[in-house]
XYZ file of C-alpha atoms in Angstrom:
602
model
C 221.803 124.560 163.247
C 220.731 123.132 166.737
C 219.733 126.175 167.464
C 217.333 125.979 164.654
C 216.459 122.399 164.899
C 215.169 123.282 168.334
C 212.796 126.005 166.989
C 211.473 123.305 164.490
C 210.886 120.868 167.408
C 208.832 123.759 169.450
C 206.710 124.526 166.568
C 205.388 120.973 165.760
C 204.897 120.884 169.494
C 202.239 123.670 169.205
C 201.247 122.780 166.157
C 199.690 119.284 167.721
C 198.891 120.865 171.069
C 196.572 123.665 168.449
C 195.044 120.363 166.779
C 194.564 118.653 169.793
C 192.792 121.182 171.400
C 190.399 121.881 168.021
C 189.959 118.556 167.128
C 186.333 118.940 166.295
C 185.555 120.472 162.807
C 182.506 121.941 164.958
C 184.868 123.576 167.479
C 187.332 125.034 165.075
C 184.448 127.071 162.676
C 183.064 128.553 165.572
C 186.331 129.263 167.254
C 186.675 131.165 163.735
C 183.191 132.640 163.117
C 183.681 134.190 166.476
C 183.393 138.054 166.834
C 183.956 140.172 169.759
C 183.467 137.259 171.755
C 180.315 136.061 170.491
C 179.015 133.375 167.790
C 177.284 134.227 164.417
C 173.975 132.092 166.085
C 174.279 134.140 169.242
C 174.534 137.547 166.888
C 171.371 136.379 165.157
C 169.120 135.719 168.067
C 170.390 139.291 169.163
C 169.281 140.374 165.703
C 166.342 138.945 165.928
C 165.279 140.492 169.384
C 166.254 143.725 168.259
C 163.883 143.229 165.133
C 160.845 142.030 166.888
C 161.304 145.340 169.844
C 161.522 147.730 167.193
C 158.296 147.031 165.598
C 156.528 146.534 169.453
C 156.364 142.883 169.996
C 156.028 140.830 172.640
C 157.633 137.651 172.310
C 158.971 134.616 173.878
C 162.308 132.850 173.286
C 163.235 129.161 173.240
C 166.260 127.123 172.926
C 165.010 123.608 171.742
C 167.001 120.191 170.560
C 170.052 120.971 168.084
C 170.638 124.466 169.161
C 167.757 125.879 167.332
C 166.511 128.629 169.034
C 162.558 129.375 168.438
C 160.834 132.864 168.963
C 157.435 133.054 169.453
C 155.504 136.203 168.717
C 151.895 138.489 167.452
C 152.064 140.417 164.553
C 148.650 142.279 164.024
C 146.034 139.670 165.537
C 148.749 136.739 163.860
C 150.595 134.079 165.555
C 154.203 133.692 164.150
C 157.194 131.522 165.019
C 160.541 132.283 163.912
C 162.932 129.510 164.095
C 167.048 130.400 163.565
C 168.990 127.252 162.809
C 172.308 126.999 164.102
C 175.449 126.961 161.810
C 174.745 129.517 158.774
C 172.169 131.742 161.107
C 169.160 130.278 158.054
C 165.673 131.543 159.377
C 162.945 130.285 158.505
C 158.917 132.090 159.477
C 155.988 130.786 160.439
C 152.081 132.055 160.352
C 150.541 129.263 162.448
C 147.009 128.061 162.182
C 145.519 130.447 159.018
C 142.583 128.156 158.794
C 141.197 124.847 159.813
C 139.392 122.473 157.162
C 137.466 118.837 158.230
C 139.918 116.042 157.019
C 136.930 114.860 154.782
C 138.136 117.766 152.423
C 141.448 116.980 152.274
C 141.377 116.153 148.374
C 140.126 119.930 148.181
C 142.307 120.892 150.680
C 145.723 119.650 148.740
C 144.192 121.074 145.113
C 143.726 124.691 146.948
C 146.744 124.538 148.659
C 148.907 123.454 144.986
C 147.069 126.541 143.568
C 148.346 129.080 145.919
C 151.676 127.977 146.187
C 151.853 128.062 142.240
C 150.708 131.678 142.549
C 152.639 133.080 145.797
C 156.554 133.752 145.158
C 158.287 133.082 148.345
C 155.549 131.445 150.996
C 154.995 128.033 151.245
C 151.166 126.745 152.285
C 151.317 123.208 154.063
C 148.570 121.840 156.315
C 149.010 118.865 158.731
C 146.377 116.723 161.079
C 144.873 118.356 164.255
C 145.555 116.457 167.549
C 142.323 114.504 167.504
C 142.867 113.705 163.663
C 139.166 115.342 162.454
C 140.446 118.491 161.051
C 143.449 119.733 158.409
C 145.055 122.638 159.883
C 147.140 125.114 157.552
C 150.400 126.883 157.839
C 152.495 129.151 155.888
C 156.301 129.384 156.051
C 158.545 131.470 154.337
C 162.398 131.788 154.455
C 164.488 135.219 155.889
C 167.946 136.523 155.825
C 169.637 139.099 158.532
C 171.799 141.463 156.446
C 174.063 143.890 158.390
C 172.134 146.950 157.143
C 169.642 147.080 159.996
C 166.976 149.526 158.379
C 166.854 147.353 155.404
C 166.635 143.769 157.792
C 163.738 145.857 158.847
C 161.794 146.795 156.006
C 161.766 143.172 154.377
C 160.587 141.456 157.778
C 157.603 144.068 157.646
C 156.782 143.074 153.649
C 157.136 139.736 154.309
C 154.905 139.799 157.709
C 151.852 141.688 155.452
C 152.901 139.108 152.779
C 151.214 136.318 155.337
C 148.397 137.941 155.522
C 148.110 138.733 151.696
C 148.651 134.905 151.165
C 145.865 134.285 154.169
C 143.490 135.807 151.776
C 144.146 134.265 148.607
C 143.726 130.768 150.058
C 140.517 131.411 151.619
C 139.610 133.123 148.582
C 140.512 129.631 146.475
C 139.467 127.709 148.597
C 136.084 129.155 149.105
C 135.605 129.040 145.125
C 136.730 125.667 144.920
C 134.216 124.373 147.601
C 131.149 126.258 146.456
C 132.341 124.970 143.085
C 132.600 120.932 143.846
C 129.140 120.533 144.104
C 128.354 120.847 140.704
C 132.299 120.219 139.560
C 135.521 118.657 140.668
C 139.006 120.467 140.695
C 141.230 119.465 138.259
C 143.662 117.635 140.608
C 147.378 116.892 138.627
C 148.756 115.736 142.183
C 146.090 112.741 142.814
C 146.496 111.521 138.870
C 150.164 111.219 138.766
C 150.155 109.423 142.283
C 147.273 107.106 140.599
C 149.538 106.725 137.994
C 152.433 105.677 140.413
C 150.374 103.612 142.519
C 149.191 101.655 139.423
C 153.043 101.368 138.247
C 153.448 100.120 141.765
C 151.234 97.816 141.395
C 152.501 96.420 137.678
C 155.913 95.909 139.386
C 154.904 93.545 142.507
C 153.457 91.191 139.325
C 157.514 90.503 139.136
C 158.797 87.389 140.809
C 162.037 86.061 142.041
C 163.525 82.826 143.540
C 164.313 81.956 147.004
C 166.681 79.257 148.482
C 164.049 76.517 149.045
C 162.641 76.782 145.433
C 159.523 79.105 146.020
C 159.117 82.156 144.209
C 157.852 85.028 145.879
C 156.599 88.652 144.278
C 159.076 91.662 144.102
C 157.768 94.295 146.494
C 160.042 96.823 146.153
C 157.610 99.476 145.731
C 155.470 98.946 148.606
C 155.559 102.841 149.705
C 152.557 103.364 148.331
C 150.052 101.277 150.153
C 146.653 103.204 150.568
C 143.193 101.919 150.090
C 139.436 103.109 149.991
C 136.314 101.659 147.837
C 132.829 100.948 147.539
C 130.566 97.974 149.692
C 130.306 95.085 147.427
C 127.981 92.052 148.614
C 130.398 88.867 147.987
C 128.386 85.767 147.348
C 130.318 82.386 148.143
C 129.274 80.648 144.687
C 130.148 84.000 142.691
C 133.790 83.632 144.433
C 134.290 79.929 144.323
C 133.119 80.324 140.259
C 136.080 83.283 139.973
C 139.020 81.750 142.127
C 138.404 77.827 140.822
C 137.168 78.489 137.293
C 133.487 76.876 137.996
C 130.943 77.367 136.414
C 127.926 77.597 138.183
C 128.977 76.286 141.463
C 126.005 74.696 143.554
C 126.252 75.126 147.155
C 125.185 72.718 149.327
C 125.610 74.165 152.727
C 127.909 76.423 154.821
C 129.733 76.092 157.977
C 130.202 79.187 159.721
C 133.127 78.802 162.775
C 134.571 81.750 164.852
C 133.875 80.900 169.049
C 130.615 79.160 167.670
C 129.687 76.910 164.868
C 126.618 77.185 162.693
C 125.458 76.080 159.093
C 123.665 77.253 156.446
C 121.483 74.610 154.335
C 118.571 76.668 152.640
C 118.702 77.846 149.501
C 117.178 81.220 150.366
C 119.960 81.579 152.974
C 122.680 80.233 150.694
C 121.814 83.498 148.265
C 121.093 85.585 150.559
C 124.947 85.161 152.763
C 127.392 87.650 152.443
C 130.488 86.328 152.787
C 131.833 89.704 154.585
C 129.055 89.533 157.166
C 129.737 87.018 159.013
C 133.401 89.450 159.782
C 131.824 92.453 159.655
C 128.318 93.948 161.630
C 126.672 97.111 161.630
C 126.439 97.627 165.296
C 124.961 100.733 164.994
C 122.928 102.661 161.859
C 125.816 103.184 159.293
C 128.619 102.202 161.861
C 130.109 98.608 160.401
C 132.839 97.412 162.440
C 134.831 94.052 162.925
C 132.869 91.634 165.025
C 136.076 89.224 165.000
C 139.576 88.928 163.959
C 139.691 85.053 162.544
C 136.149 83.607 160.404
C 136.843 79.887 158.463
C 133.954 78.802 156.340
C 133.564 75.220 155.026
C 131.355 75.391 151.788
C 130.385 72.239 150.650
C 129.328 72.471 146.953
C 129.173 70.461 143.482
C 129.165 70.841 139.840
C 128.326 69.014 136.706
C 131.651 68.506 134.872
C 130.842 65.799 132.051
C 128.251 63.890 134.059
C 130.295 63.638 137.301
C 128.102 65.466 139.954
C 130.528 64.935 142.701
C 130.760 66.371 145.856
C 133.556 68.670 146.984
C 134.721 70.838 149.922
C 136.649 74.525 149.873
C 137.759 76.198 153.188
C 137.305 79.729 152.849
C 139.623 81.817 155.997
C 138.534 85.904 156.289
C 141.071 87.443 158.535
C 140.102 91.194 159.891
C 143.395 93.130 158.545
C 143.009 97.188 158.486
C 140.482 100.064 159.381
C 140.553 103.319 157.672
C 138.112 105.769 157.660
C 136.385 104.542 154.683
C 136.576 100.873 155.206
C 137.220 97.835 156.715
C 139.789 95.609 154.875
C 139.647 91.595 154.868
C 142.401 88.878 154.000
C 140.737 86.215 152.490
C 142.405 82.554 151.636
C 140.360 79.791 149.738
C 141.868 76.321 149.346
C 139.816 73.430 147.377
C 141.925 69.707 147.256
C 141.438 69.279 143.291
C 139.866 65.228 144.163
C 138.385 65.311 140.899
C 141.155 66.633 138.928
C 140.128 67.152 135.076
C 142.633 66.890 132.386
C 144.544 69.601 132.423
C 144.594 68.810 136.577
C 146.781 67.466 138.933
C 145.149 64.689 141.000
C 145.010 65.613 144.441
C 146.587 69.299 144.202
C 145.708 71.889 146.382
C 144.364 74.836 144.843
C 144.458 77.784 146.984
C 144.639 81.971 146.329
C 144.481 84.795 148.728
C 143.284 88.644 148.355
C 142.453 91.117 149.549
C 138.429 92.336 150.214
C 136.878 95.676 152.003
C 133.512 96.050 153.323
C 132.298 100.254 152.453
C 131.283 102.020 155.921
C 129.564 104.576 153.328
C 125.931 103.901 152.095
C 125.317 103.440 148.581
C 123.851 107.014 148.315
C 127.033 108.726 148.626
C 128.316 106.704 146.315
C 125.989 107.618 143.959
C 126.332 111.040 144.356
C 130.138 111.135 143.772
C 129.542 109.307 140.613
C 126.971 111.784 139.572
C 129.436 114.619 141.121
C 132.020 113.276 138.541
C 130.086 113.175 135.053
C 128.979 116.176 135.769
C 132.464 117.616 135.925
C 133.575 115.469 132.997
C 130.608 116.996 130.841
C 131.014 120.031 131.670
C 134.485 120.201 131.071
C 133.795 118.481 127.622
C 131.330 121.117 126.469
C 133.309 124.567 127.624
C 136.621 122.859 125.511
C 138.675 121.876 128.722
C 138.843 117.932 128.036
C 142.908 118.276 128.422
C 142.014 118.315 131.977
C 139.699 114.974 132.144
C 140.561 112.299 133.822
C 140.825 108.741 133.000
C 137.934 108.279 135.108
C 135.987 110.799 133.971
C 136.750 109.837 129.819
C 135.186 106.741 130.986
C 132.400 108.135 133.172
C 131.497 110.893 130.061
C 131.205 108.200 127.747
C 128.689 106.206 129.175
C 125.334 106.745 128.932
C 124.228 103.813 130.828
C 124.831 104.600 134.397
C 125.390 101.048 135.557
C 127.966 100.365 133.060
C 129.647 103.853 134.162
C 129.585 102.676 137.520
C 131.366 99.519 137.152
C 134.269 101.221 135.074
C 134.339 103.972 137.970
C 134.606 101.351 140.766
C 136.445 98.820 138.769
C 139.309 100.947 138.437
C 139.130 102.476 141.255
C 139.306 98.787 143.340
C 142.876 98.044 140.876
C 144.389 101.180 142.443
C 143.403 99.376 146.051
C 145.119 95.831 145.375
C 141.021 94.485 145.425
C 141.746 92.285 142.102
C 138.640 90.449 142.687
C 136.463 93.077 143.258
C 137.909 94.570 140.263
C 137.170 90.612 138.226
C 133.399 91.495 139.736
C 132.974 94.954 138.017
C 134.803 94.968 135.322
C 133.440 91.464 133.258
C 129.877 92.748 133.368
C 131.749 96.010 131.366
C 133.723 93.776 129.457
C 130.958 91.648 128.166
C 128.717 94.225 127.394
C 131.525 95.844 124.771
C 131.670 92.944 123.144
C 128.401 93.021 121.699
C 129.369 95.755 119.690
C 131.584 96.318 117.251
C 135.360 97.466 117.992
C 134.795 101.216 118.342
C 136.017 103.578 116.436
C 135.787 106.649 118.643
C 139.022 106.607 120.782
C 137.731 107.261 124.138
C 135.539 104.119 123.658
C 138.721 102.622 122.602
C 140.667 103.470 125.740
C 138.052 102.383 127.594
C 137.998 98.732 126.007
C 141.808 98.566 126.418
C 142.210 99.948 130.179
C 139.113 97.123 131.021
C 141.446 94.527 129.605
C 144.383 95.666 131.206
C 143.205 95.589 134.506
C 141.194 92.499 134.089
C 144.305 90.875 132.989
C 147.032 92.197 135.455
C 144.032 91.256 138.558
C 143.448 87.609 136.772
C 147.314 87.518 137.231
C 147.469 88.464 140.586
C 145.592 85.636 141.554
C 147.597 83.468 139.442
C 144.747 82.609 137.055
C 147.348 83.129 134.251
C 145.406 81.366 131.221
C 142.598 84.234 132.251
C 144.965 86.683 132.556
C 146.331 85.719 129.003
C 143.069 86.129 127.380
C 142.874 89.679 128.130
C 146.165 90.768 127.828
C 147.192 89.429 124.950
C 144.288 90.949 122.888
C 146.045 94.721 123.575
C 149.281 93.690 123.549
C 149.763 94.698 120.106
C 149.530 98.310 120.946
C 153.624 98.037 123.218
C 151.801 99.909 125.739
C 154.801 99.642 128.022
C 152.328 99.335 131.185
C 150.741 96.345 128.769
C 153.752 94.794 128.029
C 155.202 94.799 131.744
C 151.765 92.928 132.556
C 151.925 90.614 129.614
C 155.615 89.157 130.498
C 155.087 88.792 133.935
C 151.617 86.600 133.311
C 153.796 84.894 130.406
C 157.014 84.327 132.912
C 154.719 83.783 136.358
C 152.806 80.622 134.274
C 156.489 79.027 133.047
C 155.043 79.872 129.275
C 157.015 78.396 127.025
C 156.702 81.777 124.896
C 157.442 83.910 127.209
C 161.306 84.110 126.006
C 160.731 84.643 122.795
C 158.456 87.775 123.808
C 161.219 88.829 125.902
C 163.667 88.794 123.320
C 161.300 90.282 120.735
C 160.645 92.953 123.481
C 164.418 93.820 123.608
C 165.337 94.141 120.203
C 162.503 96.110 119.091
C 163.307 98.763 122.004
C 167.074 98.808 121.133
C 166.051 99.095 117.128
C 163.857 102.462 118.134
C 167.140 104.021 118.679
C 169.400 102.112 116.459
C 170.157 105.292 114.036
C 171.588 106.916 117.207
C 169.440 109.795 116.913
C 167.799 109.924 120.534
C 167.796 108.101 123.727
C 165.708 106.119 126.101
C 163.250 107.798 127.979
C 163.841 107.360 132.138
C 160.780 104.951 131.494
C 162.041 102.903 128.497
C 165.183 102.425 130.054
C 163.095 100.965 132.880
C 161.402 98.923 130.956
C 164.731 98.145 129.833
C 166.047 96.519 132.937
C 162.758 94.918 133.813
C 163.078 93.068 130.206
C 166.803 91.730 130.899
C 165.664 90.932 134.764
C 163.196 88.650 133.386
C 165.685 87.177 130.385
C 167.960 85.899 133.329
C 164.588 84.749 135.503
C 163.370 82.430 132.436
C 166.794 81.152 131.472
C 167.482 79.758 135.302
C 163.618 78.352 134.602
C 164.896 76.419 131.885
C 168.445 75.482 133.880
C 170.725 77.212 131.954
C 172.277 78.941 134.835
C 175.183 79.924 133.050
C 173.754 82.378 130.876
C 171.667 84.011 133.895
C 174.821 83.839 135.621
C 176.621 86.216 133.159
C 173.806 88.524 132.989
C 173.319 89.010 136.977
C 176.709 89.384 137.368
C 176.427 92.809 134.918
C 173.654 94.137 137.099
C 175.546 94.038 140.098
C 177.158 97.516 139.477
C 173.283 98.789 138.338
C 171.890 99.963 141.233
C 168.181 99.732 139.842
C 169.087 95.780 139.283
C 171.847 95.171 141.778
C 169.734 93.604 144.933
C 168.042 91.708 142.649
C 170.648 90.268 140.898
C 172.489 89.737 144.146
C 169.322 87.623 145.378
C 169.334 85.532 142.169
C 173.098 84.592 142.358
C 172.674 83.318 145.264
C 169.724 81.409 144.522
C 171.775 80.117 141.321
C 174.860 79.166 143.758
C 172.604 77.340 145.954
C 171.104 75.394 143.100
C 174.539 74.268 142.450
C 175.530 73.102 146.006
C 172.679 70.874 145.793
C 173.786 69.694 142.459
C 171.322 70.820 140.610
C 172.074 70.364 136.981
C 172.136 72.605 134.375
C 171.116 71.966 130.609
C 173.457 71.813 127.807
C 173.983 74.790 126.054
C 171.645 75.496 123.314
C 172.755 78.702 121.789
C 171.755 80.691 124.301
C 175.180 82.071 124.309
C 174.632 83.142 121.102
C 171.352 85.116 121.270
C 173.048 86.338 124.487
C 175.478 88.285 122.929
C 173.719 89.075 119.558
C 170.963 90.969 122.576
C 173.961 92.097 124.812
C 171.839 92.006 128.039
C-alpha cells in the first residue's frame, strides 16, 4: 500500500508541475495544435507562400500587431492584401483601391455600393476617406479557406482572384448608370430613409425628461449616436425670433447692441430689417466661402410692444456662440433671455424667460438649393407616372404634391431642419405651410393628408423643444387621434414636460388601450409597441413623483431595475426619490393610486 501511496503522490506531483507549466489556455492549444514542430498559423503562412509562387507572384510578407501576418501582392495589374489571423488560420482578401469617387457623391456612392453587394455572393464592397478627406476610395474583401487538398486550395484562390475583377466591373457599371442617371432622377436610397427614420426616433426620445438631485430636470439623451447635421441658409431677423421664442406679436425694435472685442448699435429702421442675426458670427471672407469671424457674439435688443395699452419698454440679451463646421455649414448656439418686468396674467412677475437652440448659416448658394429641389420632384414624378411610388420618399410625397414651389420648398427644408435638431428653423418653414392648409378644406387625398399631419408633428415636437408647450399642444393634439405611436411619444412628453394636469390620465388611457390590442392573447407586441410600452410606464412613475406620491413611483422603478431598456433610468429616479426623502420632502396621501396601479400592473 505505501508502495502505492507513493505512486499517487508522484503523479499529482506531475500533474501540477504539467499545469504549472501550461497555465495559459493560449499556451496549452498551441502546444496541442502543434504538428511536426510547427503551429497551424505558421502552416498557413507556408500555405499561403506556396499559393502565391505557384501562380508567379511577387509578394511581400508582414507580421503586424496580434500576430496577424499580412501578404502583400499583384494579381494581373491588381493590388491585393491577404491578411491570415492567428488562432483558426481565418483569411480574409483584399482588392485595394478599385476606384476613387469625390466625397460630394458619397450618398451615390453608399446606394451603388448596397446594390452590388445585394448582387455579388461572397465579396464585400466598402469604401473609406482618402488621406486628405476629398475623395471616397473603394475596396473589396472577400473571405478564404486553406483545405489540405492543395490543387483544389488552388483553383478557388484563382476563381475568387477573377471574381475581384468581375465585381470591379459591375460597380463601375452601377455606378456609372446611377450618376448619369441623378441628374434627371435620384436613387432610391432604403439606407438614408431608415437612418432618417432613426434619427427622427432619436430625436422623439431626447423630448423625455428626468430628475436630478437639486430639483432640475434635464432631457434623456440616451440616443445621442446619431448626431449629424446639414441645411439650407436662412436669414434670421431679431423681431421674427423674439416674436417665436417670447410669444410677441409684432415685436418693435428699438435698437441693437452688437458686442464681441467692439461695441456698436443699430438704431435705423432700414438697418433694424435689414440685420441678420447670423452675420454678425458669420462673414463671407471670400465669394461663397462663409466662415466664423468669432467664437462669442451677445446682442442687447431693446424693443416694445402694445399689450392692452401698455407700450413699455423691454430688454432681451441674445448670446450666438460659434459651435461646429461641417462641410455644408456652420452651426450656432444661440441663448435668448428676456426678465418678464411686465408679466401678463398668466406671468410670473419678474421671471426670467430664456431658451436655447441650435441655428446654421448654409455655405451653399441658394441656386444649388434650388436645383436639388427641382432634382427631387423630378424623381418623385417620374417615379409616380412609370407606377414605382412604393419607392417615394416622404420627402418626395410631399415635394410631388405641391404645385406651388414655395410651399414645396418649405415642407422640403422644414423637415429636413427637424432631422438637424434646428427646431426654429423648422417653426420658420413650416407655419407659412401650415397656414396655407388651413385655408382649405381637410383633404381628402391621403398624401395631402400625410402631409398636414407630418407639418403638425414636427411643428409640435420643435414648439416642445423649446419648451413652448401650450404651442406645442395646439399642434399635437389635433393628430393625436390617429395613436401614431411617433405622435403619441410627442404628445406625452409636451403633456408631462408642462406638469399638465392631463397628462396622467393620457398615460393611463395610453396603457390600457395598448394592453387591450392584445387582450384575446392572439399576438404580441411589436419590438416597437413594447417600446412604447416602457416609455408609457417611465413616464407613469415621472408624473406620480410630480404629484409626490413617491410611493407608487417607488414600486414601479423598483420593477425596472431588472429591465435593462429601463434599468439606468429607474436607478437615476430612485435615487432622486431617496434624496427627496432625506430632505424631508413629503409625500401626499394616498389617493388610490395604489389601486389604478395594480388594476394597470406597470
Amino acid at each position: 500500500m505505501d508502495f502505492i501511496n507513493v505512486i499517487a503522490v508522484l503523479v499529482g506531483v506531475l500533474l501540477v508541475v504539467i499545469v504549472l507549466l501550461f497555465s495559459s489556455k493560449e499556451k496549452i492549444r498551441t502546444f496541442f495544435q502543434k504538428k511536426n514542430g510547427k503551429s497551424l498559423k505558421t502552416d498557413s503562412s507556408k500555405c499561403a507562400e506556396n499559393l502565391l509562387k505557384s501562380i508567379g507572384c511577387t509578394y511581400t510578407r508582414e507580421k503586424r500587431k496580434d500576430d496577424l501576418v499580412e501578404f502583400r501582392f499583384n494579381f494581373q495589374n491588381g493590388h491585393y492584401a491577404m491578411r491570415i489571423f492567428p488562432h483558426g488560420g481565418e483569411v480574409v482578401l483584399f482588392f485595394q483601391g478599385i476606384a476613387e469617387v469625390s466625397a460630394e457623391k458619397i450618398d451615390l456612392l453608399r446606394v451603388t455600393c448596397n446594390r452590388v453587394n445585394n448582387i455579388v455572393l461572397c465579396h464585400t464592397v466598402y469604401y473609406a476617406y482618402s488621406t486628405d478627406k476629398k475623395n471616397m476610395i473603394v475596396h473589396v474583401s472577400a473571405p478564404f479557406f486553406f483545405t489540405d487538398d492543395f490543387l483544389r486550395t488552388k483553383d478557388a484562390f484563382l476563381v475568387l482572384l477573377e471574381g475581384f475583377f468581375d465585381v470591379r466591373r459591375i460597380f463601375t457599371n452601377e455606378f456609372s448608370v446611377l450618376e448619369k442617371d441623378s441628374t434627371s432622377s435620384l436613387p432610391y436610397d432604403i439606407e438614408k430613409n431608415h437612418l432618417n427614420y432613426a434619427r427622427e426616433n432619436a430625436l422623439l426620445d431626447s423630448l423625455e425628461l428626468f430628475h436630478i438631485v437639486d430639483g432640475e430636470r434635464l432631457k434623456n439623451t440616451a440616443n445621442e449616436s446619431f448626431n449629424y447635421r446639414s441645411g439650407a441658409k436662412l436669414p434670421i431677423s431679431v423681431s421674427s425670433l423674439l416674436a417665436t421664442v417670447f410669444q410677441i406679436n409684432q415685436p418693435s425694435i428699438i435698437d441693437i447692441t452688437i458686442v464681441t472685442d467692439s461695441i456698436r448699435t443699430l438704431s435705423s429702421v432700414e438697418e433694424i430689417k435689414n440685420f441678420n442675426l447670423l452675420s454678425s458670427l458669420v462673414a463671407e471672407k471670400e465669394e461663397g466661402k462663409p466662415s466664423f469671424i468669432t467664437d462669442v457674439v451677445t446682442l442687447i435688443v431693446k424693443y416694445k410692444y402694445e399689450k392692452k395699452g401698455n407700450d413699455a419698454q423691454r430688454i432681451a440679451t441674445i448670446v450666438l456662440k460659434a459651435d461646429k463646421e461641417t462641410q455644408e455649414c456652420l452651426y450656432v448656439v444661440a441663448a435668448v433671455a428676456d426678465v418678464n418686468a411686465e408679466a401678463g396674467a398668466f406671468e410670473v412677475p419678474g421671471a426670467l424667460k430664456s431658451s436655447s437652440f441650435y441655428l446654421a448659416y448654409d455655405k451653399g448658394d441658394n441656386e444649388q438649393r434650388l436645383q436639388e429641389l427641382a432634382y427631387m420632384r423630378r424623381d418623385a414624378i417620374d417615379k409616380i407616372f412609370t407606377g414605382k411610388q412604393e419607392e417615394l420618399t416622404e420627402d418626395q410625397q410631399m415635394l410631388a404634391l405641391w404645385q406651388n414651389e414655395d410651399i414645396a420648398q418649405k415642407v422640403y427644408w422644414g423637415r429636413k431642419c427637424f432631422r438637424q435638431e434646428r427646431y426654429y428653423e423648422v417653426i420658420e418653414y413650416l407655419t407659412p405651410v401650415w397656414n396655407k392648409m388651413l385655408t382649405y378644406q381637410l383633404p381628402k387625398d391621403e398624401a395631402a393628408q400625410n402631409t398636414l399631419f407630418l407639418t403638425a408633428f414636427y411643428l409640435g415636437s420643435s414648439y416642445a423643444e423649446l419648451e413652448l408647450y401650450e404651442q406645442a399642444y395646439y399642434y399635437l393634439d389635433g393628430i393625436f387621434h390617429l395613436r401614431d405611436i411617433g405622435v403619441s411619444i410627442a404628445y406625452v412628453d409636451t403633456l408631462v414636460n408642462a406638469r399638465d394636469f392631463r397628462s396622467l390620465y393620457v398615460i393611463n388611457t395610453l396603457i390600457k388601450e395598448l394592453r387591450e390590442k392584445y387582450a384575446d392573447g392572439v399576438g404580441h407586441m411589436t419590438g416597437v409597441e413594447e417600446s412604447f410600452m416602457n416609455f408609457l410606464r417611465r413616464r407613469w412613475a415621472y408624473v406620480h413623483v410630480e404629484l409626490g406620491d413617491l410611493a407608487s413611483a417607488e414600486r414601479v422603478y423598483k420593477k425596472m431595475l431588472d429591465e435593462p431598456l429601463n434599468a439606468d433610468f429607474a436607478l437615476n429616479e430612485l435615487a432622486y426619490i431617496q434624496k427627496l426623502r432625506e430632505n424631508n420632502s413629503i409625500s401626499l396621501p394616498d389617493d388610490g393610486s395604489e389601486v389604478s396601479l395594480k388594476d394597470l400592473d406597470i
